[in-house]
């Protein structure tokens, strides 16, 4: 993005994110949890394996363990000297024989290959076997330690745990993991027009009132990131009420996240409230949607400070700025080593002939032809566009998009995993 397209009063997104991450010192407190409760948590201590996996050479197929050198041609017949199920050790393989073996069973000493049962024909009720395929040494054998060696770091500090990593931890005998404690987040919305769903039926909604959608998707996004959320509801559009809400929320929370009230109008009280209680470090980001994003912090009586992030009130703006700025900030607070959401280079199956002055994030979804379709209405108030889309096009300022162009697309699945 050309910085010349950004007005001096606005901060480029990459610069804003860098400044945010500088402020996001990882939380020092950790806790130990069972692996069944550790999904999506950030690992605070690396996991080192005390054993090798698998512990012994074992069969990766149901079949017959043989010495490859004894089967020089298809049709060789061998005596079946033993039967080895998973979890049992067999005897050393007798010369000129085969061992009936099952998936996961340790290889008997003297055997160096497995012939899968589809390539073998039992004879005499299983006492003998005809081998119908010539094996190679090592065929269908999983070597000891080929997955994990003893002393290996299998999971690194800073990894955000996934179902696969939990399985890996269990595979090396870990019943518990040390993780960073969950960030404590205070969430509230501002606006006299906001109504909680269920409080008033649609037919009785007064003029100018709207249901508070931001409150619910922001709480869900926060919980997906492992946060403990306290929902303060909606705060009236009054400076005094906003100051009291922020001051109260700062006492016991790492982050205060608000929606609305940061644009700078006469009824937008969040910015002056933050300036009264603490410091406002960032305001107005050169993106669309989401320009009126704010960051600051509020001092606490104990000498520490609570981070503050103010999101725009328009729902799409609130959703997009959460993904772009709040998500990496919260991951850094938890000590996560990976903060990005990888992008894909995909074909635009639409025209976007209107170059903007800000970096834009367009709601789009993949189609059956391998390209991207664009939602028709890109207004920041149309939450339908986010529900319809499966990602955002990261479009630089000052350029148009012609059908067939390659664009940078970030799937929601990467952000919301």
PDB file of C-alpha atoms in Angstrom, residues 48-168:
ATOM      1  CA  UNK A  48       9.932 -32.828  25.626  1.00  0.00           C
ATOM      2  CA  UNK A  49       9.379 -36.517  24.968  1.00  0.00           C
ATOM      3  CA  UNK A  50      10.633 -38.979  27.563  1.00  0.00           C
ATOM      4  CA  UNK A  51      10.288 -41.895  25.141  1.00  0.00           C
ATOM      5  CA  UNK A  52      10.468 -42.731  21.467  1.00  0.00           C
ATOM      6  CA  UNK A  53       7.352 -43.257  19.342  1.00  0.00           C
ATOM      7  CA  UNK A  54       6.800 -45.943  18.289  1.00  0.00           C
ATOM      8  CA  UNK A  55       8.795 -47.677  21.016  1.00  0.00           C
ATOM      9  CA  UNK A  56       9.628 -50.677  18.764  1.00  0.00           C
ATOM     10  CA  UNK A  57       9.658 -51.555  15.096  1.00  0.00           C
ATOM     11  CA  UNK A  58       6.079 -52.571  14.345  1.00  0.00           C
ATOM     12  CA  UNK A  59       3.829 -53.629  11.505  1.00  0.00           C
ATOM     13  CA  UNK A  60       1.742 -51.036   9.695  1.00  0.00           C
ATOM     14  CA  UNK A  61      -0.458 -53.731   8.135  1.00  0.00           C
ATOM     15  CA  UNK A  62      -2.283 -56.923   8.977  1.00  0.00           C
ATOM     16  CA  UNK A  63      -0.280 -59.641   7.240  1.00  0.00           C
ATOM     17  CA  UNK A  64       2.810 -61.805   7.666  1.00  0.00           C
ATOM     18  CA  UNK A  65       6.202 -60.815   9.050  1.00  0.00           C
ATOM     19  CA  UNK A  66       9.014 -62.400   7.047  1.00  0.00           C
ATOM     20  CA  UNK A  67      12.704 -62.154   6.320  1.00  0.00           C
ATOM     21  CA  UNK A  68      12.665 -60.606   2.830  1.00  0.00           C
ATOM     22  CA  UNK A  69      15.617 -62.690   1.666  1.00  0.00           C
ATOM     23  CA  UNK A  70      13.633 -65.907   2.081  1.00  0.00           C
ATOM     24  CA  UNK A  71      10.936 -64.842  -0.420  1.00  0.00           C
ATOM     25  CA  UNK A  72      12.797 -64.713  -3.732  1.00  0.00           C
ATOM     26  CA  UNK A  73       9.798 -65.336  -5.966  1.00  0.00           C
ATOM     27  CA  UNK A  74       6.027 -65.162  -5.922  1.00  0.00           C
ATOM     28  CA  UNK A  75       4.438 -68.384  -4.690  1.00  0.00           C
ATOM     29  CA  UNK A  76       6.944 -69.244  -1.991  1.00  0.00           C
ATOM     30  CA  UNK A  77       5.303 -71.236   0.831  1.00  0.00           C
ATOM     31  CA  UNK A  78       6.337 -70.773   4.456  1.00  0.00           C
ATOM     32  CA  UNK A  79       5.348 -72.341   7.757  1.00  0.00           C
ATOM     33  CA  UNK A  80       3.466 -69.938  10.062  1.00  0.00           C
ATOM     34  CA  UNK A  81       5.454 -70.216  13.283  1.00  0.00           C
ATOM     35  CA  UNK A  82       3.523 -67.798  15.524  1.00  0.00           C
ATOM     36  CA  UNK A  83       0.717 -65.257  15.809  1.00  0.00           C
ATOM     37  CA  UNK A  84       1.497 -61.723  17.088  1.00  0.00           C
ATOM     38  CA  UNK A  85      -1.426 -59.383  17.972  1.00  0.00           C
ATOM     39  CA  UNK A  86      -0.894 -55.705  18.803  1.00  0.00           C
ATOM     40  CA  UNK A  87       0.369 -55.257  22.352  1.00  0.00           C
ATOM     41  CA  UNK A  88       2.230 -58.587  22.447  1.00  0.00           C
ATOM     42  CA  UNK A  89       5.838 -59.518  21.729  1.00  0.00           C
ATOM     43  CA  UNK A  90       6.576 -62.547  19.606  1.00  0.00           C
ATOM     44  CA  UNK A  91       9.496 -64.951  19.616  1.00  0.00           C
ATOM     45  CA  UNK A  92      12.462 -64.524  17.253  1.00  0.00           C
ATOM     46  CA  UNK A  93      11.409 -65.585  13.749  1.00  0.00           C
ATOM     47  CA  UNK A  94      12.365 -69.173  13.009  1.00  0.00           C
ATOM     48  CA  UNK A  95      14.382 -69.573   9.785  1.00  0.00           C
ATOM     49  CA  UNK A  96      12.218 -70.257   6.744  1.00  0.00           C
ATOM     50  CA  UNK A  97       8.992 -69.271   8.498  1.00  0.00           C
ATOM     51  CA  UNK A  98       6.519 -66.374   8.655  1.00  0.00           C
ATOM     52  CA  UNK A  99       4.702 -64.843  11.621  1.00  0.00           C
ATOM     53  CA  UNK A 100       1.033 -63.924  11.381  1.00  0.00           C
ATOM     54  CA  UNK A 101       1.111 -60.279  12.513  1.00  0.00           C
ATOM     55  CA  UNK A 102      -1.417 -57.497  13.015  1.00  0.00           C
ATOM     56  CA  UNK A 103      -1.263 -53.730  12.684  1.00  0.00           C
ATOM     57  CA  UNK A 104       0.742 -52.163  15.501  1.00  0.00           C
ATOM     58  CA  UNK A 105       2.274 -55.420  16.714  1.00  0.00           C
ATOM     59  CA  UNK A 106       6.050 -55.389  17.377  1.00  0.00           C
ATOM     60  CA  UNK A 107       8.151 -57.011  14.677  1.00  0.00           C
ATOM     61  CA  UNK A 108       9.754 -60.277  15.801  1.00  0.00           C
ATOM     62  CA  UNK A 109      13.536 -60.409  15.832  1.00  0.00           C
ATOM     63  CA  UNK A 110      14.818 -61.675  12.514  1.00  0.00           C
ATOM     64  CA  UNK A 111      11.922 -60.300  10.425  1.00  0.00           C
ATOM     65  CA  UNK A 112      12.523 -57.241   8.234  1.00  0.00           C
ATOM     66  CA  UNK A 113       9.376 -56.953   6.102  1.00  0.00           C
ATOM     67  CA  UNK A 114       5.616 -57.454   6.214  1.00  0.00           C
ATOM     68  CA  UNK A 115       3.555 -58.959   3.415  1.00  0.00           C
ATOM     69  CA  UNK A 116       0.025 -57.618   3.716  1.00  0.00           C
ATOM     70  CA  UNK A 117      -2.667 -60.249   3.969  1.00  0.00           C
ATOM     71  CA  UNK A 118      -4.107 -59.348   0.559  1.00  0.00           C
ATOM     72  CA  UNK A 119      -0.845 -60.622  -0.991  1.00  0.00           C
ATOM     73  CA  UNK A 120      -0.830 -63.875   0.985  1.00  0.00           C
ATOM     74  CA  UNK A 121      -2.881 -67.082   0.890  1.00  0.00           C
ATOM     75  CA  UNK A 122      -3.343 -69.118   4.087  1.00  0.00           C
ATOM     76  CA  UNK A 123      -2.903 -72.881   3.658  1.00  0.00           C
ATOM     77  CA  UNK A 124      -3.698 -75.892   5.839  1.00  0.00           C
ATOM     78  CA  UNK A 125      -5.964 -73.928   8.142  1.00  0.00           C
ATOM     79  CA  UNK A 126      -3.381 -71.212   8.654  1.00  0.00           C
ATOM     80  CA  UNK A 127      -0.461 -73.486   9.506  1.00  0.00           C
ATOM     81  CA  UNK A 128       1.283 -72.432   6.297  1.00  0.00           C
ATOM     82  CA  UNK A 129       1.060 -69.429   3.956  1.00  0.00           C
ATOM     83  CA  UNK A 130       1.753 -68.845   0.256  1.00  0.00           C
ATOM     84  CA  UNK A 131       3.393 -65.470  -0.382  1.00  0.00           C
ATOM     85  CA  UNK A 132       2.154 -64.040  -3.697  1.00  0.00           C
ATOM     86  CA  UNK A 133       4.290 -60.873  -3.813  1.00  0.00           C
ATOM     87  CA  UNK A 134       8.028 -60.478  -3.351  1.00  0.00           C
ATOM     88  CA  UNK A 135       8.659 -58.069  -0.435  1.00  0.00           C
ATOM     89  CA  UNK A 136      11.332 -55.405  -0.147  1.00  0.00           C
ATOM     90  CA  UNK A 137      13.264 -55.050   3.129  1.00  0.00           C
ATOM     91  CA  UNK A 138      11.449 -52.569   5.367  1.00  0.00           C
ATOM     92  CA  UNK A 139       8.127 -52.987   3.561  1.00  0.00           C
ATOM     93  CA  UNK A 140       5.134 -52.056   5.796  1.00  0.00           C
ATOM     94  CA  UNK A 141       7.414 -51.689   8.825  1.00  0.00           C
ATOM     95  CA  UNK A 142       7.224 -48.622  11.072  1.00  0.00           C
ATOM     96  CA  UNK A 143      10.647 -48.035  12.610  1.00  0.00           C
ATOM     97  CA  UNK A 144      11.146 -47.341  16.304  1.00  0.00           C
ATOM     98  CA  UNK A 145      11.329 -43.589  16.901  1.00  0.00           C
ATOM     99  CA  UNK A 146      10.319 -42.656  13.358  1.00  0.00           C
ATOM    100  CA  UNK A 147       7.557 -40.429  14.772  1.00  0.00           C
ATOM    101  CA  UNK A 148       9.248 -39.069  17.908  1.00  0.00           C
ATOM    102  CA  UNK A 149      12.770 -39.591  19.276  1.00  0.00           C
ATOM    103  CA  UNK A 150      13.449 -39.626  23.009  1.00  0.00           C
ATOM    104  CA  UNK A 151      14.476 -36.122  24.128  1.00  0.00           C
ATOM    105  CA  UNK A 152      12.839 -34.406  21.146  1.00  0.00           C
ATOM    106  CA  UNK A 153      10.840 -31.187  21.619  1.00  0.00           C
ATOM    107  CA  UNK A 154       7.466 -32.267  20.270  1.00  0.00           C
ATOM    108  CA  UNK A 155       5.538 -29.078  21.095  1.00  0.00           C
ATOM    109  CA  UNK A 156       7.183 -25.685  21.492  1.00  0.00           C
ATOM    110  CA  UNK A 157       6.361 -22.964  23.966  1.00  0.00           C
ATOM    111  CA  UNK A 158       4.065 -20.455  22.240  1.00  0.00           C
ATOM    112  CA  UNK A 159       2.186 -23.027  20.155  1.00  0.00           C
ATOM    113  CA  UNK A 160      -1.567 -22.665  20.160  1.00  0.00           C
ATOM    114  CA  UNK A 161      -2.754 -26.170  20.873  1.00  0.00           C
ATOM    115  CA  UNK A 162      -4.896 -28.039  18.368  1.00  0.00           C
ATOM    116  CA  UNK A 163      -6.602 -31.440  18.443  1.00  0.00           C
ATOM    117  CA  UNK A 164      -3.564 -32.889  16.648  1.00  0.00           C
ATOM    118  CA  UNK A 165      -1.092 -31.410  19.130  1.00  0.00           C
ATOM    119  CA  UNK A 166      -3.154 -32.709  22.052  1.00  0.00           C
ATOM    120  CA  UNK A 167      -2.958 -36.174  20.523  1.00  0.00           C
ATOM    121  CA  UNK A 168       0.789 -35.776  20.148  1.00  0.00           C
TER     122      UNK A 168
END
